[in-house]
């Protein structure tokens, strides 16, 4: 049962990635690789928050899937936001460097 549930989630995520590739998977993986510690900390804090607030062993299937979807979305978005802020900061510092050189 657990294997079937996990495979159905993987299939659903793969289908969404094929149908609407808003952010390529490689971008998410690269951002996670650059920001491993914050991603790890957020994932651990979210796991603790879910375990303290929801009786996960007796949660209905729909509720469990919604929790997993929200968990995965947050864990994937955090490194993307950090990467965006990093790239914005580099662009700003590059402009300031050119301004000082002038």
JSON list of C-alpha atoms in Angstrom, two decimals, residues 1-17 61-62 64-66 68-69 72:
[
{"chain": "A", "resi": 1, "resn": "UNK", "atom": "CA", "xyz": [0.00, 0.00, 0.00]},
{"chain": "A", "resi": 2, "resn": "UNK", "atom": "CA", "xyz": [2.77, 2.43, 0.90]},
{"chain": "A", "resi": 3, "resn": "UNK", "atom": "CA", "xyz": [4.63, 1.66, -2.31]},
{"chain": "A", "resi": 4, "resn": "UNK", "atom": "CA", "xyz": [1.49, 2.22, -4.39]},
{"chain": "A", "resi": 5, "resn": "UNK", "atom": "CA", "xyz": [0.87, 5.56, -2.67]},
{"chain": "A", "resi": 6, "resn": "UNK", "atom": "CA", "xyz": [4.46, 6.71, -3.17]},
{"chain": "A", "resi": 7, "resn": "UNK", "atom": "CA", "xyz": [4.44, 5.68, -6.83]},
{"chain": "A", "resi": 8, "resn": "UNK", "atom": "CA", "xyz": [1.14, 7.46, -7.42]},
{"chain": "A", "resi": 9, "resn": "UNK", "atom": "CA", "xyz": [2.63, 10.68, -5.98]},
{"chain": "A", "resi": 10, "resn": "UNK", "atom": "CA", "xyz": [5.72, 10.31, -8.15]},
{"chain": "A", "resi": 11, "resn": "UNK", "atom": "CA", "xyz": [3.55, 9.71, -11.20]},
{"chain": "A", "resi": 12, "resn": "UNK", "atom": "CA", "xyz": [1.44, 12.77, -10.39]},
{"chain": "A", "resi": 13, "resn": "UNK", "atom": "CA", "xyz": [4.51, 14.98, -9.94]},
{"chain": "A", "resi": 14, "resn": "UNK", "atom": "CA", "xyz": [6.01, 13.64, -13.17]},
{"chain": "A", "resi": 15, "resn": "UNK", "atom": "CA", "xyz": [2.79, 14.37, -15.04]},
{"chain": "A", "resi": 16, "resn": "UNK", "atom": "CA", "xyz": [2.65, 17.91, -13.70]},
{"chain": "A", "resi": 17, "resn": "UNK", "atom": "CA", "xyz": [6.28, 18.42, -14.69]},
{"chain": "A", "resi": 61, "resn": "UNK", "atom": "CA", "xyz": [-5.72, 9.72, 2.76]},
{"chain": "A", "resi": 62, "resn": "UNK", "atom": "CA", "xyz": [-6.81, 13.05, 1.27]},
{"chain": "A", "resi": 64, "resn": "UNK", "atom": "CA", "xyz": [-2.22, 13.13, 4.18]},
{"chain": "A", "resi": 65, "resn": "UNK", "atom": "CA", "xyz": [-1.76, 13.91, 0.49]},
{"chain": "A", "resi": 66, "resn": "UNK", "atom": "CA", "xyz": [-2.58, 17.60, 0.99]},
{"chain": "A", "resi": 68, "resn": "UNK", "atom": "CA", "xyz": [2.60, 16.05, 1.65]},
{"chain": "A", "resi": 69, "resn": "UNK", "atom": "CA", "xyz": [1.89, 18.37, -1.26]},
{"chain": "A", "resi": 72, "resn": "UNK", "atom": "CA", "xyz": [7.02, 19.38, -0.80]}
]
